[in-house]
Amino acid sequence: MFKKVLIANRGAIACRIIRTLKRLGIQSVAVYSEADIHSLHVSQADEAVCIGPAPAKESYLDARRILEVAQQTGAQAIHPGYGFLSENAEFSEACEQAGIKFIGPTPEQMRMFGLKHTARKLASENKLPLLPGSDLLDNVDHAKREAQSIGYPVMLKSTAGGGGIGMQLCWSERELEETYQSVERLSQANFSQGGLFVEKYVEIARHIEVQIFGNGDGHVVALGERDCSVQRRNQKVIEETPAPGINEALRQQLMDAAVRLGTAVSYQSAGTVEFVYDTQTHEFYFLEVNTRLQVEHGVTEEVVGEDLVEWMLRIAAGDHQFLRSYQYRPKGHAIQVRLYAEDPAKQFQPASGLLTKVVFPENVRVDSWVETGSEVTSFYDPMLAKIIAYADNRSQALEQLSRALKATSLHGFETNLAYLSNVISDDVFASGKQFTRYLDQFEFKPLTIDVLSPGTQSMIQDYPGRTGYWNIGVPPSGPMDHLAFRLANRIVGNLEGVAGLELTITGPTLKFNSSTVIALTGAPMQALLDGIDVEYWKPVAVKAGSTLKLRSIKNSGNRCYLAIKGGVDVPDYMGSKATFTLGQFGGHGGRMLQAGDVLRLNKSIPLDKTCKP
């Protein structure tokens, strides 16, 4: 086995690989960009070396620099993880030339399956069922002819790449014409390969994939299938194994087809054969092969009880015999959700910033790279963690996952945590009837407020605030007019210490994404709810989508208070949710509100008769 391994990646997968290396007594070398200097994988590794500036092309995609670090640190092998250089045949060859083992498939296998049109040819030769599709297209006119022959709708695909990039669903010839050039440009920009083809689109489909593993000597095993149908913009969101609603005969056919394809090329290391399953005809068709470890490999590990990273290390180190004695004996059910730094209420726009508090549950598997105080930048994929629940059966795993998501907490910026909770509790997913376009129809109603404009000095406070820390230089913090603050909470039915807003001189403009009840107290500001004057010192019902505009103080005083039923959801810091701007802690990110902030609300009791305007 190797004595030292370099991880040519970052984030959750880098931490995941380091964990296996530590268990095996193998030293780890982490590489990191300047933006990732405080990332968790850097502190967890035995050694860490900065390889360049934040942009990936100047760091994690810089093959020459990564090889330099491997040689300088004495690493005998490189594990590429997923993404970045994991399916780069030229990098694998460069490792071999430098005398460093690349932990993964061979360069030839990456090339065979790296282009979808050549992978389709291999699949056809090995009698895997294929969707009707074209060869590489010459131009848009060629695409139109092929699409007409296949029949709409069709999927226009880049032959290179993966992860949902370079794919466009076309329902008509007009859509095909409009998107052809953009998909071609996207393919060229991301994969340096502009080749496109069209393929029949299955309207009500499931995405089923089979995990394979080969020893490179012609022996390939299948470790079950995964359902990856819950997707957004062709990107996977939730994965599970075994796939619900798949009978044993179909499961065996899927695994046999995957093994047949892997055996034909004497596949080496971890790989995934992906299929589309037509829920109406109950037929499956080959899609592509991913020649790397998948993001969702953890659910397979939970069910088969094996460490696939360890398997990759053993194969790369020359141990080819253990796989021949392996018997596939799955047990239980595992479900994984991908936790992203993104705002589902704003078309899933990526989020970034400082995580002021991070809490993950201890009774499930969490593969993550963040902790309280982590800085999340906009340079890389927004995935923060993978939360994996495992139990004896699907219903128990789903219940465990639901509890785990409720126990998870991340503050500082928006994530898709609430969205994930809503999806797994939805009847469609709960019954195992998900399909690839399911999320297109899913309605998410966030319990949040958008800050459209912040006002002069708007911040979150609570009562009695933060007290008792003068001896360490922290003065008391909390609402200036604590009586008005407490009465605002009393009016909406909150306990007097629930977090609310203190507004100074000129107020903010807030958009409510859910129905609630508010109360305004203190110095009166001009207040308009959807253009209608708001009375002070009374409960006011607010509908989802409404906008509250608070302007300048009318008469005397400087501070106005806004209470929301249930209160604002922010973490405690030194015993209080109050904002202390000088110390840069408490409240929302330890600062005054800014345009673009999203305030989460706590769930509250149903509205009663006293809450009507």
XYZ file of C-alpha atoms in Angstrom:
613
model
C 0.000 0.000 0.000
C 1.059 3.615 -0.457
C 2.750 5.552 2.334
C 1.703 9.019 1.169
C -1.143 10.134 -1.119
C -1.917 13.575 -2.515
C -5.571 14.619 -2.872
C -6.011 16.735 -5.991
C -9.330 18.186 -4.903
C -11.100 20.235 -2.264
C -14.270 20.350 -0.216
C -16.259 17.370 1.034
C -14.556 14.790 -1.172
C -11.077 15.857 -0.011
C -12.166 15.482 3.626
C -13.748 12.137 2.781
C -10.528 10.783 1.218
C -8.411 12.059 4.113
C -10.656 10.177 6.535
C -9.988 6.880 4.743
C -6.256 7.574 4.491
C -6.052 8.204 8.235
C -7.876 4.964 8.969
C -5.400 3.052 6.785
C -2.372 4.788 8.322
C -1.483 6.551 5.044
C -0.158 10.109 5.148
C -2.168 12.705 3.250
C -1.108 15.767 1.292
C -3.768 18.388 0.635
C -3.511 21.022 -2.052
C -5.478 24.241 -1.763
C -6.056 27.543 -3.477
C -5.576 30.901 -1.786
C -9.344 31.097 -1.286
C -9.346 27.747 0.559
C -6.585 28.481 3.054
C -8.995 27.987 5.981
C -10.925 25.101 4.418
C -11.401 22.022 6.567
C -9.421 19.661 4.313
C -6.349 21.861 4.770
C -6.348 21.476 8.554
C -7.229 17.766 8.445
C -4.400 16.680 6.136
C -0.916 15.744 7.360
C 0.577 18.245 4.914
C -1.002 21.089 2.928
C 0.447 23.095 0.056
C -1.000 26.187 -1.642
C -1.059 25.692 -5.412
C -2.291 29.040 -6.676
C -4.954 31.754 -6.759
C -8.673 31.135 -6.305
C -9.732 30.516 -9.933
C -9.804 26.751 -10.555
C -7.811 26.988 -13.778
C -4.974 28.554 -11.764
C -5.105 26.028 -8.934
C -7.171 22.815 -8.916
C -6.962 22.476 -12.704
C -3.239 23.270 -12.849
C -1.954 19.731 -13.528
C 1.681 20.813 -13.769
C 1.637 22.515 -10.363
C -0.172 19.580 -8.690
C 2.425 17.146 -10.031
C 5.208 19.429 -8.766
C 3.733 19.315 -5.258
C 3.369 15.518 -5.422
C 7.044 15.173 -6.315
C 8.202 17.725 -3.730
C 6.274 16.076 -0.903
C 7.151 12.517 -1.882
C 3.567 11.463 -2.600
C 3.461 8.105 -4.365
C -0.073 8.476 -5.688
C -2.732 11.071 -6.460
C -6.432 10.645 -5.758
C -8.404 13.090 -7.952
C -11.782 12.766 -6.198
C -14.578 13.919 -8.520
C -14.697 16.947 -10.789
C -11.596 18.970 -11.687
C -8.950 16.544 -13.083
C -10.703 13.298 -12.132
C -11.567 12.335 -15.734
C -8.626 14.005 -17.444
C -6.734 11.358 -19.437
C -3.797 13.694 -20.110
C -3.328 14.287 -16.380
C -3.432 10.549 -15.717
C -0.740 10.023 -18.361
C 1.370 12.841 -16.911
C 1.198 11.144 -13.504
C 2.406 7.889 -15.039
C 5.288 9.635 -16.785
C 6.283 11.262 -13.483
C 6.285 7.893 -11.711
C 3.216 8.767 -9.614
C 0.184 6.496 -9.517
C -3.102 7.983 -10.654
C -5.854 6.441 -8.520
C -8.615 5.738 -10.995
C -9.359 4.196 -14.401
C -6.789 4.070 -17.197
C -6.380 6.975 -19.645
C -7.700 4.746 -22.431
C -10.882 4.004 -20.478
C -11.411 7.698 -19.780
C -11.166 8.399 -23.492
C -13.456 5.500 -24.426
C -16.234 6.773 -22.184
C -15.325 10.451 -22.011
C -17.173 11.292 -25.218
C -20.814 10.289 -25.125
C -21.041 9.379 -28.810
C -18.127 6.904 -28.543
C -19.595 5.538 -25.298
C -22.877 4.934 -27.142
C -20.978 3.007 -29.814
C -19.337 0.780 -27.172
C -22.686 0.227 -25.483
C -24.285 -0.754 -28.765
C -21.493 -3.227 -29.517
C -22.107 -4.853 -26.132
C -25.865 -5.069 -26.624
C -26.938 -2.412 -24.143
C -30.292 -0.817 -25.068
C -29.929 2.703 -26.495
C -32.316 5.603 -26.965
C -32.731 6.662 -30.594
C -30.002 9.213 -31.280
C -27.682 10.692 -33.859
C -23.974 10.578 -34.526
C -22.012 13.815 -34.117
C -23.756 16.710 -35.823
C -22.222 18.853 -38.562
C -24.407 21.916 -38.010
C -27.865 23.050 -36.964
C -29.456 21.894 -40.225
C -28.062 18.409 -39.625
C -29.467 18.563 -36.095
C -32.916 19.510 -37.402
C -32.962 16.584 -39.831
C -31.921 14.099 -37.140
C -34.419 15.483 -34.637
C -37.193 15.238 -37.193
C -36.303 11.606 -37.796
C -36.155 10.801 -34.055
C -39.254 12.796 -33.137
C -39.602 15.619 -30.605
C -38.899 16.185 -27.800
C -35.139 15.603 -28.074
C -32.190 16.329 -25.835
C -29.357 18.282 -27.462
C -26.149 17.092 -25.788
C -22.490 17.894 -25.729
C -20.490 14.723 -26.351
C -17.969 15.799 -23.710
C -18.333 16.543 -20.026
C -20.961 15.629 -17.490
C -22.799 16.872 -14.438
C -25.679 18.166 -16.528
C -23.528 20.763 -18.318
C -24.018 21.065 -22.058
C -27.548 19.647 -22.242
C -30.688 21.313 -23.528
C -34.203 19.905 -23.840
C -35.832 20.905 -27.135
C -39.565 20.499 -27.666
C -39.619 21.888 -31.180
C -37.481 22.722 -34.195
C -37.573 26.373 -33.194
C -36.134 25.613 -29.754
C -33.434 23.470 -31.360
C -32.457 26.338 -33.656
C -32.418 28.841 -30.784
C -30.262 26.746 -28.460
C -27.851 24.999 -30.809
C -25.181 27.714 -30.869
C -25.336 28.355 -27.114
C -24.932 24.651 -26.249
C -22.042 24.399 -28.695
C -20.327 27.435 -27.127
C -20.927 26.088 -23.611
C -19.431 22.745 -24.580
C -16.379 24.372 -26.127
C -15.858 26.671 -23.143
C -16.208 23.940 -20.492
C -14.715 20.910 -22.198
C -12.658 22.275 -25.129
C -14.865 20.068 -27.294
C -17.767 21.399 -29.320
C -19.215 18.111 -30.621
C -22.994 17.760 -30.230
C -25.596 15.085 -30.880
C -29.343 14.704 -30.359
C -31.062 11.932 -28.467
C -34.699 10.990 -27.879
C -36.069 12.504 -24.678
C -38.181 10.347 -22.373
C -40.803 12.640 -20.873
C -41.579 10.707 -17.674
C -38.228 9.154 -16.867
C -36.159 8.051 -13.938
C -32.399 8.303 -13.745
C -30.985 4.984 -12.554
C -27.265 4.277 -12.316
C -25.196 1.236 -11.429
C -21.999 1.394 -9.403
C -19.343 -0.842 -10.929
C -15.828 -1.664 -9.803
C -13.147 -3.428 -11.791
C -9.703 -4.792 -11.013
C -8.256 -3.989 -14.447
C -7.741 -7.671 -15.248
C -11.199 -8.269 -16.665
C -13.108 -8.863 -13.438
C -15.900 -6.345 -12.850
C -18.577 -6.360 -10.142
C -21.764 -4.347 -9.713
C -22.600 -2.925 -6.292
C -26.251 -2.195 -6.896
C -28.194 0.619 -8.443
C -28.971 4.150 -7.284
C -31.964 6.310 -8.085
C -30.831 9.842 -8.981
C -34.112 11.087 -10.442
C -34.579 14.094 -8.149
C -32.743 16.667 -10.235
C -32.797 20.389 -10.870
C -31.498 21.677 -14.199
C -30.042 18.211 -14.824
C -28.095 18.400 -11.563
C -28.736 15.698 -8.960
C -30.211 16.806 -5.633
C -31.254 13.563 -3.872
C -29.939 10.026 -4.427
C -30.844 6.712 -2.844
C -30.246 2.989 -3.012
C -31.907 0.660 -3.656
C -34.068 2.454 -6.208
C -37.709 2.408 -5.043
C -40.207 0.587 -7.227
C -37.591 -1.427 -9.147
C -38.228 -5.181 -9.056
C -35.439 -7.725 -8.673
C -35.596 -8.869 -12.293
C -35.097 -5.319 -13.602
C -32.393 -4.648 -11.007
C -30.463 -7.702 -12.193
C -30.826 -6.665 -15.841
C -29.404 -3.223 -15.031
C -26.449 -4.685 -13.152
C -25.770 -7.321 -15.807
C -25.724 -4.662 -18.542
C -23.332 -2.464 -16.542
C -20.970 -5.370 -15.797
C -21.042 -6.458 -19.441
C -19.919 -3.006 -20.569
C -17.221 -2.747 -17.893
C -15.884 -6.222 -18.618
C -15.631 -5.452 -22.340
C -12.937 -2.844 -21.612
C -11.367 -4.571 -18.549
C -12.495 -1.622 -16.484
C -10.257 -0.541 -13.602
C -11.312 1.155 -10.351
C -14.648 2.861 -9.606
C -17.114 3.779 -12.312
C -20.798 4.404 -12.837
C -22.977 3.280 -15.737
C -25.999 5.554 -16.068
C -29.385 4.631 -17.520
C -32.688 6.337 -18.204
C -35.759 4.319 -17.218
C -39.046 4.961 -19.014
C -41.767 4.728 -16.358
C -44.465 4.196 -18.986
C -42.876 1.419 -21.056
C -40.764 0.013 -18.155
C -37.733 -0.120 -20.469
C -34.262 1.188 -19.650
C -31.649 2.726 -21.958
C -27.924 3.437 -21.676
C -26.943 7.074 -21.098
C -23.237 7.347 -20.273
C -20.361 6.151 -18.097
C -18.673 8.267 -15.436
C -15.062 7.131 -15.051
C -14.624 8.348 -11.488
C -16.015 8.208 -7.999
C -19.495 9.753 -7.922
C -20.743 12.391 -5.495
C -23.394 9.875 -4.409
C -21.027 6.970 -3.749
C -21.756 7.234 -0.025
C -25.232 5.711 -0.255
C -23.754 2.634 -1.928
C -21.088 2.384 0.776
C -23.738 2.452 3.492
C -25.749 -0.375 1.929
C -22.862 -2.662 0.929
C -20.717 -1.928 3.997
C -17.561 -1.183 2.006
C -15.247 1.826 1.597
C -14.931 2.558 -2.132
C -12.043 4.950 -1.593
C -10.125 2.128 0.100
C -10.982 -0.149 -2.828
C -9.590 2.451 -5.253
C -6.381 2.666 -3.223
C -5.977 -1.118 -3.142
C -6.491 -1.518 -6.894
C -4.065 1.321 -7.631
C -1.501 -0.276 -5.300
C -1.667 -3.557 -7.257
C -4.020 -5.577 -5.055
C -6.283 -7.064 -7.756
C -7.366 -10.304 -6.103
C -9.690 -9.118 -3.319
C -12.369 -8.194 -5.841
C -12.654 -11.750 -7.176
C -13.858 -13.051 -3.827
C -16.327 -10.215 -3.256
C -20.010 -11.156 -3.004
C -22.634 -8.437 -3.385
C -24.905 -8.670 -0.329
C -26.738 -5.368 0.146
C -28.487 -4.588 3.393
C -30.873 -1.755 4.250
C -31.641 1.534 2.524
C -29.691 4.802 2.239
C -30.811 8.262 1.096
C -28.551 11.260 0.455
C -29.385 14.930 0.076
C -26.985 17.542 -1.268
C -26.825 20.662 0.869
C -26.033 23.666 -1.330
C -25.161 27.317 -0.715
C -28.029 28.692 -2.791
C -31.351 30.474 -2.367
C -34.262 28.380 -3.695
C -36.568 31.404 -3.458
C -34.397 33.328 -5.949
C -34.112 30.809 -8.762
C -31.428 28.953 -6.759
C -28.941 31.773 -7.073
C -25.598 30.771 -5.467
C -24.851 32.232 -2.054
C -21.541 32.960 -0.362
C -20.156 34.499 2.795
C -19.280 33.621 6.373
C -21.052 30.742 8.098
C -21.710 32.155 11.559
C -23.033 28.880 12.928
C -23.004 25.311 11.606
C -24.665 22.367 13.351
C -24.832 18.886 11.825
C -26.603 15.900 13.405
C -24.506 13.111 14.884
C -26.779 10.141 14.163
C -26.336 10.195 10.363
C -23.357 10.309 8.013
C -22.339 13.834 7.011
C -19.632 14.386 4.393
C -18.800 18.084 4.612
C -16.013 20.621 4.456
C -17.552 23.462 6.479
C -17.860 24.345 10.137
C -18.746 27.420 12.162
C -16.542 30.237 10.856
C -15.987 28.773 7.373
C -15.849 31.265 4.522
C -17.710 30.079 1.419
C -16.610 31.789 -1.777
C -18.236 31.967 -5.202
C -15.289 30.342 -6.987
C -16.370 26.700 -6.728
C -19.342 24.351 -6.695
C -21.828 25.494 -4.010
C -22.154 22.084 -2.338
C -21.544 22.377 1.408
C -22.342 18.862 2.578
C -23.918 15.510 1.811
C -26.253 14.229 4.516
C -26.826 10.461 4.325
C -29.420 8.537 6.323
C -29.229 4.738 6.553
C -31.795 2.343 8.029
C -33.275 -1.113 7.563
C -35.841 0.088 5.032
C -36.831 3.171 3.016
C -39.526 4.478 5.335
C -37.169 4.323 8.322
C -34.354 5.960 6.346
C -36.718 8.712 5.239
C -37.873 9.317 8.800
C -34.269 9.410 9.998
C -33.324 11.858 7.229
C -36.255 14.110 8.100
C -35.108 14.267 11.732
C -31.520 14.880 10.621
C -32.483 17.854 8.456
C -34.478 19.365 11.314
C -31.394 19.001 13.525
C -29.155 20.657 10.910
C -28.582 24.384 11.141
C -26.501 26.772 9.017
C -26.522 30.537 9.495
C -24.842 33.397 7.655
C -26.420 33.088 4.211
C -29.116 31.083 2.462
C -28.921 27.354 1.762
C -31.362 24.825 0.296
C -31.865 23.155 3.698
C -35.551 24.078 4.064
C -36.134 23.183 0.409
C -34.699 19.693 0.963
C -36.930 19.176 3.995
C -39.964 20.145 1.954
C -39.045 17.824 -0.923
C -38.505 14.691 1.179
C -41.809 15.261 2.983
C -43.696 15.728 -0.287
C -46.089 12.908 -1.217
C -44.365 12.234 -4.553
C -40.934 11.590 -3.051
C -42.282 9.907 0.070
C -44.078 7.368 -2.136
C -40.969 6.761 -4.288
C -42.606 8.105 -7.457
C -40.016 10.751 -8.313
C -38.944 11.353 -11.912
C -36.350 13.568 -13.570
C -38.685 16.570 -14.116
C -40.380 16.241 -10.744
C -38.761 19.341 -9.232
C -39.932 21.473 -12.172
C -43.431 21.099 -10.741
C -42.492 21.350 -7.071
C -43.687 24.489 -5.280
C -41.477 25.778 -2.484
C -42.820 28.340 -0.021
C -39.944 29.696 2.076
C -40.522 31.064 5.545
C -38.326 34.104 4.895
C -38.162 37.865 4.407
C -36.084 39.482 1.638
C -34.333 42.736 2.512
C -34.838 44.875 -0.597
C -33.271 47.966 0.976
C -31.776 48.065 4.470
C -32.596 51.519 5.837
C -30.210 53.612 7.889
C -29.298 51.221 10.659
C -31.527 48.159 10.814
C -30.460 45.206 12.905
C -31.726 42.210 14.854
C -32.132 42.481 18.620
C -33.609 40.448 21.451
C -34.476 41.054 25.078
C -32.794 41.294 27.548
C -29.885 41.234 25.108
C -26.316 40.316 25.864
C -25.325 41.186 29.416
C -22.676 40.301 31.957
C -19.592 40.506 29.712
C -18.123 43.929 30.583
C -15.190 42.144 32.206
C -14.076 40.843 28.799
C -14.788 44.075 26.935
C -18.281 43.308 25.627
C -20.784 46.001 26.658
C -24.497 45.240 27.061
C -26.355 44.915 23.760
C -30.034 44.681 22.925
C -32.904 47.019 22.034
C -32.467 50.661 23.039
C -36.158 50.953 23.946
C -36.691 47.537 25.469
C -40.268 48.307 26.532
C -41.415 49.090 22.982
C -39.548 45.988 21.746
C -41.194 43.708 24.304
C -44.653 45.112 23.636
C -44.246 44.510 19.879
C -43.584 40.851 20.603
C -46.531 40.715 23.013
C -48.859 42.142 20.349
C -48.075 39.337 17.843
C -48.220 36.640 20.501
C -44.476 36.058 20.930
C -42.582 35.703 24.163
C -40.943 39.013 24.984
C -37.412 37.744 24.287
C -38.035 36.568 20.702
C -35.709 38.208 18.143
C -37.103 41.135 16.144
C -35.868 44.214 14.273
C -34.662 47.537 15.626
C -34.922 50.258 12.959
C -33.176 53.624 13.230
C -34.207 56.987 11.659
C -35.036 55.538 8.206
C -36.481 52.047 7.814
C -35.978 49.199 5.368
C -38.083 47.768 2.546
C -38.963 44.151 3.216
C -40.648 41.522 1.071
C -42.463 38.730 2.926
C -42.268 35.306 1.273
C -44.842 33.755 3.591
C -47.982 34.895 5.384
C -47.442 36.089 8.934
C -48.422 38.746 11.492
C -46.363 41.824 12.359
C -46.500 44.696 14.819
C -44.776 48.090 14.756
C -43.993 50.000 17.939
C -41.651 52.746 19.122
C -40.969 55.974 17.244
C -43.401 56.020 14.295
C -41.931 55.744 10.815
C -44.038 56.158 7.724
C -45.076 52.528 7.047
C -46.829 51.188 3.948
C -47.861 47.565 3.405
C -48.536 47.110 -0.312
C -49.188 50.851 -0.468
C -51.602 50.974 2.494
C -50.755 52.749 5.757
C -49.907 50.427 8.648
C -51.213 51.180 12.127
C -48.786 51.054 15.047
C -49.311 49.116 18.281
C -51.695 46.646 16.601
C -51.323 43.180 15.027
C -51.263 43.378 11.230
C -51.763 40.351 8.959
C -49.277 40.124 6.069
C -49.851 37.990 2.978
C -47.102 36.073 1.188
C -45.589 38.316 -1.494
C -46.433 41.558 0.308
C -43.923 44.396 0.614
C -43.514 46.560 3.717
C -41.907 49.968 3.141
C -40.680 51.899 6.157
C -39.463 55.443 5.620
C -38.236 58.165 7.947
C -39.311 58.859 11.543
C -42.324 61.161 11.543
C -42.000 63.040 14.823
C -39.759 62.473 17.824
C -37.491 59.579 18.678
C -34.997 57.587 16.632
C -35.922 53.922 16.934
C -38.815 51.867 15.673
C -39.405 48.159 16.387
C -40.779 45.434 14.126
C -41.913 42.116 15.596
C -42.843 39.136 13.396
C -44.907 36.240 14.660
C -42.508 33.426 15.609
C -39.524 35.772 15.500
C -36.407 35.934 13.348
C -34.331 32.750 13.235
C -30.715 33.614 14.111
C -28.256 31.766 16.356
C -27.368 32.701 19.917
C -23.944 34.207 20.476
C -22.783 34.557 24.078
C -26.312 33.918 25.270
C -28.146 36.360 23.007
C -29.301 36.933 19.432
C -28.699 40.698 19.718
C -26.438 42.380 17.160
C -23.180 43.854 18.444
C -21.789 45.655 15.403
C -18.493 46.753 16.976
C -17.685 43.163 17.921
C -19.113 41.877 14.623
C -21.175 39.130 16.203
C -24.794 38.316 16.968
C -27.827 39.045 14.835
C -27.484 38.508 11.091
C -23.773 38.052 10.436
C -22.813 40.393 13.276
C -23.769 43.494 11.289
C -26.539 45.814 10.193
C -28.821 44.522 7.468
C -27.807 44.921 3.835
C -29.743 44.809 0.594
C -30.009 41.200 -0.554
C -30.066 39.707 2.940
C -32.596 36.957 3.633
C -34.092 36.741 7.124
C -35.437 33.350 8.135
C -38.495 33.171 10.348
C -39.307 30.659 13.035
C -42.477 28.634 12.613
C -45.372 30.030 14.621
C -48.801 28.927 15.756
C -51.698 29.368 13.284
C -53.264 32.825 13.025
C -56.207 33.405 15.359
C -59.031 35.916 15.391
C -57.020 38.507 17.268
C -54.526 38.679 14.407
C -56.875 40.037 11.765
C -56.243 43.648 10.714
